[in-house]
Coordinates of C-alpha atoms in Angstrom, one line a residue:
Chain A
X1 CA 92.5 87.6 63.5
X2 CA 89.2 87.4 65.4
X3 CA 87.1 90.4 66.1
X4 CA 85.1 90.9 69.3
X5 CA 82.4 93.4 69.7
X6 CA 83.3 95.5 72.8
X7 CA 82.8 99.0 74.0
X8 CA 86.0 101.1 74.5
X9 CA 86.3 100.4 78.2
X10 CA 86.0 96.6 77.7
X11 CA 88.3 96.7 74.7
X12 CA 91.0 98.6 76.7
X13 CA 90.5 96.3 79.6
X14 CA 91.0 93.2 77.4
X15 CA 94.0 94.8 75.7
X16 CA 95.6 95.7 79.0
X17 CA 95.2 92.1 80.2
X18 CA 96.6 90.8 76.9
X19 CA 99.6 93.0 77.5
X20 CA 100.2 91.4 80.9
X21 CA 98.6 94.0 83.2
X22 CA 97.9 92.3 86.5
X23 CA 97.2 95.2 88.8
X24 CA 94.7 97.9 88.3
X25 CA 93.2 100.7 90.5
X26 CA 90.6 103.3 89.8
X27 CA 88.1 105.7 91.3
X28 CA 84.8 106.0 89.4
X29 CA 84.6 109.1 87.3
X30 CA 82.8 109.4 83.9
X31 CA 83.8 108.4 81.3
X32 CA 86.7 106.4 82.9
X33 CA 84.2 104.4 85.0
X34 CA 83.5 101.8 82.4
X35 CA 87.1 100.7 82.1
X36 CA 87.3 100.3 85.9
X37 CA 84.2 98.2 86.0
X38 CA 85.5 96.0 83.2
X39 CA 88.8 95.6 84.9
X40 CA 87.2 94.6 88.2
X41 CA 85.2 92.0 86.3
X42 CA 87.9 90.7 84.0
X43 CA 91.2 91.1 85.8
X44 CA 90.7 88.6 88.7
X45 CA 89.9 85.8 86.1
X46 CA 93.4 86.6 84.6
X47 CA 95.0 86.2 88.0
X48 CA 95.3 89.9 88.7
X49 CA 94.1 92.3 91.3
X50 CA 91.7 95.3 90.6
X51 CA 91.0 97.6 93.5
X52 CA 88.3 100.3 93.6
X53 CA 90.7 102.8 95.3
X54 CA 89.3 105.1 98.0
X55 CA 90.8 108.0 96.2
X56 CA 92.7 108.8 93.1
X57 CA 95.8 109.6 95.2
X58 CA 95.7 106.2 96.8
X59 CA 94.9 104.5 93.5
X60 CA 97.9 105.9 91.7
X61 CA 100.2 105.2 94.7
X62 CA 99.0 101.6 94.9
X63 CA 99.8 101.3 91.2
X64 CA 103.2 102.8 91.8
X65 CA 103.8 100.2 94.6
X66 CA 102.7 97.3 92.4
X67 CA 104.9 98.5 89.6
X68 CA 107.9 98.9 92.0
X69 CA 107.3 95.3 92.9
X70 CA 107.5 94.3 89.3
X71 CA 103.9 93.9 88.1
X72 CA 102.6 95.4 84.9
X73 CA 100.2 97.9 86.5
X74 CA 97.8 100.6 85.5
X75 CA 95.4 103.2 86.8
X76 CA 93.2 105.8 85.3
X77 CA 90.8 108.7 85.8
X78 CA 89.9 111.9 84.1
X79 CA 90.2 115.6 84.6
X80 CA 90.2 116.4 88.3
X81 CA 91.2 112.8 89.2
X82 CA 94.2 113.0 86.9
X83 CA 95.1 116.3 88.6
X84 CA 95.2 114.5 91.9
X85 CA 97.4 111.8 90.5
X86 CA 100.0 114.1 89.0
X87 CA 102.1 114.3 92.2
X88 CA 102.6 110.5 91.9
X89 CA 103.0 110.5 88.1
X90 CA 105.9 113.0 88.5
X91 CA 107.4 110.9 91.3
X92 CA 107.2 107.8 89.2
X93 CA 108.9 109.5 86.3
X94 CA 111.7 110.6 88.6
X95 CA 112.1 107.3 90.5
X96 CA 111.6 105.4 87.2
X97 CA 108.6 103.3 88.0
X98 CA 106.7 102.2 84.9
X99 CA 102.9 102.1 84.7
X100 CA 100.1 103.1 82.4
X101 CA 97.6 105.9 83.2
X102 CA 94.3 105.8 81.3
X103 CA 93.2 109.4 81.1
X104 CA 89.7 108.9 79.7
X105 CA 88.7 112.6 79.8
X106 CA 85.4 114.3 79.1
X107 CA 86.8 116.3 76.2
X108 CA 90.1 117.7 74.8
X109 CA 90.5 120.4 77.4
X110 CA 93.2 118.4 79.3
X111 CA 95.9 118.5 76.6
X112 CA 98.1 120.7 78.7
X113 CA 97.4 118.6 81.7
X114 CA 98.5 115.4 79.8
X115 CA 101.5 116.8 78.0
X116 CA 102.9 119.3 80.4
X117 CA 101.7 117.7 83.6
X118 CA 101.2 119.3 87.0
X119 CA 103.8 117.4 88.9
X120 CA 107.1 118.5 90.1
X121 CA 110.6 118.3 88.6
X122 CA 112.0 117.8 85.2
X123 CA 109.8 115.1 83.8
X124 CA 107.7 114.3 80.8
X125 CA 104.9 111.8 80.2
X126 CA 104.7 109.8 77.0
X127 CA 101.2 110.4 75.9
X128 CA 99.3 108.6 73.1
X129 CA 96.0 109.9 71.7
X130 CA 94.2 107.1 69.8
X131 CA 91.6 108.3 67.3
X132 CA 89.2 105.3 67.8
X133 CA 88.7 102.1 69.8
X134 CA 90.8 99.8 67.5
X135 CA 93.7 102.1 67.8
X136 CA 93.2 102.4 71.6
X137 CA 93.6 98.6 71.8
X138 CA 96.9 98.8 70.0
X139 CA 98.0 101.9 72.0
X140 CA 97.1 100.2 75.3
X141 CA 99.5 97.3 74.5
X142 CA 102.1 99.6 73.1
X143 CA 102.0 101.8 76.2
X144 CA 102.8 98.9 78.5
X145 CA 105.8 98.2 76.3
X146 CA 106.9 101.8 76.2
X147 CA 106.6 102.1 80.0
X148 CA 108.9 99.1 80.5
X149 CA 111.2 100.1 77.7
X150 CA 111.8 103.5 79.2
X151 CA 111.0 102.8 82.9
X152 CA 108.5 105.6 83.0
X153 CA 104.8 106.2 83.6
X154 CA 103.0 106.7 80.4
X155 CA 99.5 107.9 79.5
X156 CA 96.7 107.2 77.1
X157 CA 94.6 110.3 76.5
X158 CA 91.1 109.5 75.4
X159 CA 87.5 110.8 75.7
X160 CA 83.9 109.7 76.0
X161 CA 83.7 108.5 72.4
X162 CA 86.7 106.3 72.9
X163 CA 85.5 105.0 76.2
X164 CA 81.9 104.2 75.2
X165 CA 81.8 103.4 71.5
X166 CA 81.1 99.8 70.7
X167 CA 83.3 98.4 68.0
X168 CA 84.6 95.1 66.7
X169 CA 88.2 94.8 67.9
X170 CA 91.1 92.4 67.9
X171 CA 92.6 92.2 71.3
X172 CA 95.3 89.5 70.7
X173 CA 98.6 90.2 72.3
X174 CA 101.0 92.2 70.1
X175 CA 104.8 91.8 70.1
X176 CA 106.7 95.1 70.1
X177 CA 110.1 93.6 70.4
X178 CA 112.5 92.8 73.3
X179 CA 112.7 94.7 76.5
X180 CA 115.5 95.3 79.0
X181 CA 115.5 92.9 82.0
X182 CA 113.6 94.2 85.1
X183 CA 116.6 93.8 87.3
X184 CA 115.7 96.8 89.4
X185 CA 112.4 95.4 90.8
X186 CA 111.9 95.2 94.5
X187 CA 111.3 91.6 95.4
X188 CA 112.3 91.6 99.0
X189 CA 115.3 89.3 98.6
X190 CA 118.0 92.0 98.9
X191 CA 117.8 92.3 102.7
X192 CA 121.0 91.5 104.6
X193 CA 123.0 90.9 101.4
X194 CA 124.7 94.3 101.3
X195 CA 123.1 94.7 97.8
X196 CA 119.5 95.5 98.8
X197 CA 117.7 97.5 96.2
X198 CA 116.0 100.9 96.6
X199 CA 113.7 103.0 94.5
X200 CA 114.2 106.5 95.4
X201 CA 113.6 109.8 93.6
X202 CA 116.7 111.3 95.1
X203 CA 118.9 108.2 94.3
X204 CA 121.3 108.8 97.1
X205 CA 122.0 105.0 97.4
X206 CA 123.1 103.1 100.4
X207 CA 126.0 103.9 102.9
X208 CA 128.0 101.0 101.3
X209 CA 127.0 101.9 97.8
X210 CA 126.3 105.6 97.2
X211 CA 124.0 106.5 94.4
X212 CA 124.4 109.4 92.0
X213 CA 122.3 111.7 94.2
X214 CA 119.7 114.1 93.0
X215 CA 122.0 116.1 90.7
X216 CA 123.4 113.1 88.8
X217 CA 120.1 111.2 88.8
X218 CA 118.0 114.1 87.6
X219 CA 120.4 115.0 84.9
X220 CA 120.3 111.3 83.7
X221 CA 116.5 111.5 83.8
X222 CA 116.6 114.6 81.7
X223 CA 118.9 112.9 79.2
X224 CA 116.5 109.9 79.1
X225 CA 113.6 112.1 78.2
X226 CA 115.6 113.8 75.5
X227 CA 116.3 110.3 74.0
X228 CA 112.6 109.4 74.3
X229 CA 111.7 112.7 72.5
X230 CA 113.9 111.7 69.6
X231 CA 112.9 108.1 69.4
X232 CA 109.2 107.8 70.1
X233 CA 107.5 110.5 68.0
X234 CA 104.6 109.0 66.1
X235 CA 102.2 110.7 63.7
X236 CA 100.0 110.2 60.7
X237 CA 99.5 112.5 57.7
X238 CA 97.7 112.5 54.4
X239 CA 97.6 114.6 51.3
X240 CA 100.1 117.2 52.7
X241 CA 102.6 117.2 49.8
X242 CA 100.9 119.7 47.6
X243 CA 98.6 121.1 50.3
X244 CA 97.9 124.8 50.7
X245 CA 96.0 124.0 53.8
X246 CA 97.1 121.5 56.4
X247 CA 94.6 120.7 59.3
X248 CA 96.2 119.5 62.5
X249 CA 94.0 117.6 65.0
X250 CA 94.4 114.8 67.5
X251 CA 92.3 112.0 69.0
X252 CA 88.6 111.7 68.2
X253 CA 88.6 115.1 66.6
X254 CA 91.2 114.0 64.1
X255 CA 89.0 111.2 62.9
X256 CA 86.3 113.7 62.1
X257 CA 88.8 116.0 60.5
X258 CA 90.2 113.2 58.3
X259 CA 86.7 112.6 57.0
X260 CA 86.0 116.3 56.3
X261 CA 89.3 116.9 54.7
X262 CA 88.9 113.9 52.4
X263 CA 85.6 115.3 51.3
X264 CA 87.1 118.8 50.6
X265 CA 90.0 117.2 48.7
X266 CA 87.5 115.3 46.5
X267 CA 85.9 118.6 45.8
X268 CA 89.3 119.9 44.5
X269 CA 90.7 121.8 47.5
X270 CA 94.4 121.5 48.0
X271 CA 94.1 120.3 51.6
X272 CA 95.6 117.6 53.8
X273 CA 95.7 116.6 57.4
X274 CA 98.3 115.9 60.1
X275 CA 97.6 113.9 63.3
X276 CA 100.0 113.7 66.2
X277 CA 99.7 110.2 67.6
X278 CA 102.1 110.9 70.4
X279 CA 101.1 114.2 72.0
X280 CA 104.4 114.0 73.9
X281 CA 106.8 113.6 72.3
X282 CA 105.2 115.9 69.9
X283 CA 106.1 114.9 66.3
X284 CA 107.6 118.4 65.6
X285 CA 110.0 117.5 62.8
X286 CA 107.3 115.7 60.9
X287 CA 104.9 118.6 61.3
X288 CA 107.6 121.0 60.0
X289 CA 108.0 118.9 56.9
X290 CA 104.3 118.4 56.4
X291 CA 103.6 122.2 56.7
X292 CA 106.4 123.3 54.5
X293 CA 104.8 125.2 51.6
X294 CA 101.4 125.4 53.3
X295 CA 99.7 128.8 53.4
X296 CA 97.3 127.7 56.1
X297 CA 98.1 125.5 59.1
X298 CA 94.7 125.1 60.8
X299 CA 94.5 123.7 64.3
X300 CA 91.2 122.0 65.2
X301 CA 90.8 120.8 68.8
X302 CA 87.9 120.9 71.1
X303 CA 89.3 123.3 73.7
X304 CA 90.4 127.0 73.8
X305 CA 93.6 126.3 72.0
X306 CA 96.2 124.1 73.7
X307 CA 97.9 121.9 71.1
X308 CA 98.0 125.2 69.2
X309 CA 101.1 126.0 71.2
X310 CA 103.0 122.9 70.0
X311 CA 101.9 123.5 66.4
X312 CA 103.1 127.1 66.6
X313 CA 106.5 125.9 67.9
X314 CA 107.0 123.4 65.2
X315 CA 105.1 124.6 62.0
X316 CA 107.3 125.6 59.1
X317 CA 105.8 129.1 59.2
X318 CA 104.2 130.0 62.5
X319 CA 102.4 133.0 60.9
X320 CA 100.4 130.4 58.9
X321 CA 99.0 128.8 62.1
X322 CA 95.4 129.6 62.9
X323 CA 93.1 128.2 65.5
X324 CA 89.7 126.9 64.1
X325 CA 88.7 124.7 67.1
X326 CA 86.9 125.8 70.2
X327 CA 85.3 124.9 73.5
X328 CA 82.2 122.8 72.8
X329 CA 80.7 121.0 75.7
X330 CA 77.5 118.9 76.0
X331 CA 74.8 120.3 78.3
X332 CA 75.6 117.5 80.8
X333 CA 79.2 118.7 80.9
X334 CA 80.3 115.1 80.4
X335 CA 81.0 115.1 76.6
X336 CA 81.4 117.2 73.5
X337 CA 79.0 119.8 72.2
X338 CA 77.8 120.4 68.6
X339 CA 81.2 121.4 67.3
X340 CA 82.3 117.8 67.1
X341 CA 80.3 117.3 63.9
X342 CA 81.4 117.1 60.2
X343 CA 79.4 120.0 58.9
X344 CA 80.5 122.3 61.8
X345 CA 84.2 121.3 61.3
X346 CA 83.9 121.8 57.5
X347 CA 82.6 125.3 58.1
X348 CA 85.4 126.1 60.5
X349 CA 88.1 124.8 58.1
X350 CA 86.6 126.7 55.1
X351 CA 86.4 129.8 57.3
X352 CA 90.0 129.5 58.4
X353 CA 91.6 128.9 55.1
X354 CA 92.6 132.0 53.2
Chain Y
X1 CA 109.6 93.3 132.2
X2 CA 111.3 93.4 135.6
X3 CA 114.9 92.4 135.6
X4 CA 116.0 90.4 138.6
X5 CA 119.3 92.0 139.8
X6 CA 119.6 90.1 143.1
X7 CA 121.9 87.5 141.7
X8 CA 124.2 87.0 138.7
X9 CA 122.4 87.2 135.3
X10 CA 120.9 84.0 134.0
X11 CA 121.9 84.7 130.5
X12 CA 125.5 85.9 129.5
X13 CA 125.7 89.6 128.9
X14 CA 125.5 90.6 125.3
X15 CA 128.6 91.6 123.6
X16 CA 128.6 95.2 122.4
X17 CA 129.0 93.9 118.8
X18 CA 125.8 92.0 119.1
X19 CA 124.0 95.2 119.6
X20 CA 124.5 96.4 116.1
X21 CA 122.0 94.6 113.8
X22 CA 123.8 93.5 110.7
X23 CA 121.1 95.1 108.7
X24 CA 122.6 98.5 109.6
X25 CA 125.0 99.6 106.8
X26 CA 126.3 102.8 108.6
X27 CA 125.7 105.4 111.2
X28 CA 122.5 107.4 111.3
X29 CA 122.8 111.2 110.8
X30 CA 120.1 112.3 113.2
X31 CA 120.4 114.6 116.3
X32 CA 121.8 113.4 119.7
X33 CA 118.9 112.2 121.9
X34 CA 116.6 111.3 118.9
X35 CA 114.4 108.3 119.6
X36 CA 114.0 107.3 115.9
X37 CA 117.3 105.4 115.5
X38 CA 116.3 103.3 118.6
X39 CA 113.0 102.5 116.9
X40 CA 114.8 101.6 113.7
X41 CA 117.2 99.3 115.5
X42 CA 114.4 97.3 117.2
X43 CA 112.6 97.1 113.9
X44 CA 115.6 95.7 112.1
X45 CA 116.2 93.3 115.0
X46 CA 112.7 92.0 114.7
X47 CA 113.2 91.3 111.0
X48 CA 116.2 89.3 111.8
X49 CA 114.7 87.4 114.7
X50 CA 111.6 86.5 112.6
X51 CA 114.1 85.4 109.9
X52 CA 112.3 87.4 107.2
X53 CA 115.2 89.6 106.2
X54 CA 115.2 88.3 102.6
X55 CA 111.5 88.5 102.1
X56 CA 110.8 92.0 103.3
X57 CA 110.2 95.3 101.5
X58 CA 110.2 98.6 103.4
X59 CA 108.1 101.6 102.3
X60 CA 109.5 104.8 103.8
X61 CA 107.8 108.1 104.0
X62 CA 109.3 111.6 104.4
X63 CA 110.8 113.0 107.5
X64 CA 114.1 112.6 109.4
X65 CA 113.8 108.8 109.3
X66 CA 113.9 109.1 105.5
X67 CA 117.7 109.2 105.9
X68 CA 117.4 105.6 107.2
X69 CA 117.0 104.5 103.6
X70 CA 120.7 104.9 103.2
X71 CA 121.6 102.7 106.2
X72 CA 119.0 100.0 106.1
X73 CA 120.1 96.9 104.2
X74 CA 116.5 96.1 103.2
X75 CA 114.8 96.5 99.8
X76 CA 113.1 99.9 100.1
X77 CA 110.7 102.1 98.2
X78 CA 111.0 105.7 99.3
X79 CA 107.6 107.1 98.5
X80 CA 105.7 110.4 98.6
X81 CA 104.8 112.1 101.8
X82 CA 101.9 110.3 103.4
X83 CA 101.4 107.7 100.7
X84 CA 103.3 104.8 102.1
X85 CA 100.3 102.6 103.1
X86 CA 98.9 102.9 99.5
X87 CA 102.3 102.0 98.0
X88 CA 102.7 99.2 100.5
X89 CA 99.2 97.9 99.4
X90 CA 100.3 97.7 95.8
X91 CA 103.5 95.8 96.7
X92 CA 101.7 93.4 99.0
X93 CA 98.9 92.6 96.5
X94 CA 101.4 91.6 93.8
X95 CA 103.9 89.9 96.3
X96 CA 101.7 88.4 99.0
X97 CA 104.6 86.2 100.2
X98 CA 106.8 89.2 101.1
X99 CA 106.5 91.0 104.5
X100 CA 105.7 94.7 103.7
X101 CA 106.1 97.4 106.3
X102 CA 105.8 101.2 106.2
X103 CA 108.0 103.6 108.2
X104 CA 106.4 106.9 108.7
X105 CA 106.4 109.9 111.1
X106 CA 103.5 111.7 112.6
X107 CA 103.7 114.4 110.0
X108 CA 103.7 111.8 107.3
X109 CA 101.0 109.5 108.7
X110 CA 98.7 111.8 110.8
X111 CA 99.0 115.0 108.7
X112 CA 99.6 114.2 105.1
X113 CA 98.5 110.6 104.9
X114 CA 95.7 110.0 107.5
X115 CA 93.3 108.7 104.9
X116 CA 95.9 106.3 103.4
X117 CA 96.5 104.6 106.7
X118 CA 92.8 104.5 107.7
X119 CA 91.7 103.1 104.4
X120 CA 94.5 100.5 104.5
X121 CA 93.4 99.5 108.0
X122 CA 89.7 99.3 107.0
X123 CA 90.6 97.1 104.1
X124 CA 92.4 94.8 106.5
X125 CA 95.4 95.2 104.2
X126 CA 97.9 92.6 105.3
X127 CA 100.8 95.0 105.9
X128 CA 102.5 96.5 109.0
X129 CA 102.6 100.2 109.4
X130 CA 105.0 101.8 111.8
X131 CA 104.5 105.4 112.9
X132 CA 107.3 107.1 114.8
X133 CA 105.4 109.8 116.7
X134 CA 107.4 112.7 118.2
X135 CA 104.6 115.3 117.9
X136 CA 106.6 117.7 115.7
X137 CA 107.9 118.2 112.2
X138 CA 111.6 117.4 113.1
X139 CA 113.0 117.5 109.7
X140 CA 111.9 121.0 109.0
X141 CA 112.9 122.3 112.4
X142 CA 110.1 121.9 114.9
X143 CA 106.7 122.9 113.6
X144 CA 103.3 121.7 114.8
X145 CA 101.9 118.4 113.6
X146 CA 98.5 116.8 114.0
X147 CA 99.9 114.9 117.0
X148 CA 101.5 117.9 118.8
X149 CA 100.1 117.7 122.4
X150 CA 98.2 120.5 124.1
X151 CA 100.5 123.1 125.5
X152 CA 103.5 122.0 123.4
X153 CA 105.6 124.8 122.0
X154 CA 106.5 124.5 118.4
X155 CA 107.7 127.1 115.8
X156 CA 104.1 127.4 114.5
X157 CA 102.5 127.3 118.0
X158 CA 105.0 129.4 119.8
X159 CA 103.0 129.9 122.9
X160 CA 102.0 126.2 123.1
X161 CA 99.3 124.3 121.2
X162 CA 96.0 125.9 122.2
X163 CA 92.9 123.9 121.4
X164 CA 90.9 127.1 120.7
X165 CA 93.3 128.0 118.0
X166 CA 94.9 124.8 116.9
X167 CA 92.5 122.0 117.8
X168 CA 93.3 118.8 119.5
X169 CA 95.9 116.1 118.8
X170 CA 94.9 113.0 116.8
X171 CA 95.5 109.6 118.5
X172 CA 96.3 107.7 115.4
X173 CA 96.5 104.2 117.0
X174 CA 93.1 104.7 118.6
X175 CA 91.6 105.7 115.3
X176 CA 93.1 102.7 113.5
X177 CA 92.0 100.4 116.4
X178 CA 88.4 101.4 115.8
X179 CA 88.4 99.8 112.3
X180 CA 87.4 96.2 111.9
X181 CA 90.2 95.4 109.5
X182 CA 92.8 96.1 112.2
X183 CA 94.2 92.8 113.6
X184 CA 97.0 94.2 115.8
X185 CA 97.3 97.8 117.0
X186 CA 99.6 99.0 119.8
X187 CA 101.4 102.1 121.0
X188 CA 104.8 102.0 122.6
X189 CA 107.5 104.4 123.6
X190 CA 111.3 104.3 123.6
X191 CA 111.9 106.7 126.5
X192 CA 113.1 103.9 128.9
X193 CA 114.9 100.6 128.4
X194 CA 111.8 98.8 129.4
X195 CA 109.8 100.8 126.9
X196 CA 112.2 99.9 124.1
X197 CA 111.8 96.2 124.9
X198 CA 108.0 96.5 125.1
X199 CA 108.0 98.4 121.7
X200 CA 110.1 95.7 120.2
X201 CA 107.6 93.0 121.4
X202 CA 104.9 95.0 119.8
X203 CA 106.7 95.2 116.5
X204 CA 107.3 91.5 116.7
X205 CA 103.6 90.8 117.2
X206 CA 102.7 93.2 114.4
X207 CA 104.9 91.4 111.9
X208 CA 103.7 88.0 113.2
X209 CA 100.2 89.2 112.6
X210 CA 101.1 89.9 109.0
X211 CA 103.0 86.6 108.5
X212 CA 99.9 84.8 109.9
X213 CA 97.8 86.6 107.2
X214 CA 95.5 88.0 110.0
X215 CA 95.1 91.5 108.7
X216 CA 96.3 95.0 109.2
X217 CA 98.8 95.8 112.0
X218 CA 100.1 99.1 113.2
X219 CA 102.6 100.1 115.9
X220 CA 102.8 103.8 116.9
X221 CA 106.0 104.4 118.7
X222 CA 106.5 107.6 120.7
X223 CA 110.1 108.9 120.0
X224 CA 112.1 111.7 121.6
X225 CA 112.9 114.8 119.6
X226 CA 114.7 117.1 122.0
X227 CA 115.8 119.3 119.1
X228 CA 112.2 119.8 117.9
X229 CA 110.9 120.2 121.4
X230 CA 113.5 122.8 122.3
X231 CA 114.5 120.9 125.5
X232 CA 118.1 119.9 126.6
X233 CA 119.1 116.6 125.0
X234 CA 119.2 114.6 128.2
X235 CA 115.7 115.8 129.2
X236 CA 114.1 114.3 126.1
X237 CA 112.9 111.0 127.8
X238 CA 111.5 112.8 130.8
X239 CA 109.8 115.4 128.7
X240 CA 108.2 112.7 126.6
X241 CA 107.0 110.8 129.7
X242 CA 105.4 113.9 131.1
X243 CA 103.7 115.0 127.9
X244 CA 103.1 112.7 125.0
X245 CA 102.9 109.5 127.1
X246 CA 100.4 111.1 129.3
X247 CA 98.3 112.2 126.4
X248 CA 98.4 109.0 124.3
X249 CA 98.9 106.2 126.8
X250 CA 101.0 103.1 126.1
X251 CA 99.8 99.6 125.5
X252 CA 98.1 97.2 123.1
X253 CA 94.8 98.4 121.6
X254 CA 93.8 95.5 119.4
X255 CA 95.0 91.9 119.5
X256 CA 93.0 89.4 117.4

């Protein structure tokens, strides 16, 4: 293993290229911009194409096209830009075009946007929330694998700390196991053979070979997302077995929470932490186990209470669930405010535990 | 093209069977008098004549012509309303050896997706965009689009398009022609047999432009929509000639 000192944007760019990404689009928006710049610098050398799209809508649809043609492809943005992309993310989920979306947001206020989505139809978006840059490198590569495994658009949900922190990382390619053949890809060779291919959300097929149509296709998609929900849940937990208090947090905030909780445990508090690694599918069964017997299930997130909904759905005792996070934004509007700090989090946790 | 009818034809008459491109898998389901199936047919004939059938990907937008996806024996991505030029860009960039075309209506290209086509043209994206312009949302029953001509009655401009109220129609081919990345831009019409042949020549040049790697190409084809225009079926071509063809003009705008 060799470590390279990279900021988050460069690290994710290298990880994407190592995973075989050969098409990337983006529209500058802080803190996503760094990744776009790194891709535009690094991808051509790897034989790929990076386009500074004229809009997020065009960027995501270019990526959809590249993925439909068989490339490992990705795009990204944050906040309002992701909102513009959601029409196409939903479309790709329903027409089964796999690509990766780097949602490098300004804070944690886009949890609903990432996990619920604003597109149309019965779709879900596999969403991973790395807690730091090394994990983002692993997640980036895993996401390309998951996208191809399930033929679906997938998302990495990060933030300014993830995008801009400089860390020593290992960006070697990782092997996540075999994948199904990409026998659905449009390569242009089907014309005139009677077996031309189509990628179509409504899946109505050709006159000589009718497809399942929207009813059959969309039910199959719903079944697929049920399977993904069962198979792909990931989480981390620590010190929950005897805990009276379990603190639930994701992403960067979880890294701070781990540190604070470890300190409280060392002081003798019966406290542990639980971190959803996949925000969708939410690791509900694991959370139920981890919170069984807990008197306090504290949710710390840097927003007005969004993951809180998922914790309430899955905690062993929903009356034990309390929100101890909050909106905390830097003056610039572009990053977190003072609540993302160990002493402040410690105070919130101690105040929330009964 | 003027056909000399003073003597016997120089070439043997085509058999009726020859008139159905083998790339058509079935009958279209559009209205009688519609111009779009005519445009589809010449498009498919051009693919065959250029011998690029097995290295072509179509990117189809939303509108009546969306139903062509079922009868075209061509690899196809059916994409979101207006986004075809962006999707085609992604395909072309990762498969530069494949001919990539979009098939869009005026609602798709001029309303929902004007920035997609303009940006693709400005980039000189090596794709061919085909817009079937009938000046009306046909699929939804005859509402005003950005290309509805002045005075035209639609369900959302019931007394006719009034510039004071609805503004002016957008000449898409002219806009695209103004951009440096455009290598071939033309506007044809399928209201007469001669017009069909001319439009086919335009499509052929557009695809040849792409095969030559010369840059962006666009053919806007004016197509009859008697249903959406609320005129008798047989009057579609005459109506088109007196309205849309007067407003937009037929011919090549860019040849490089």
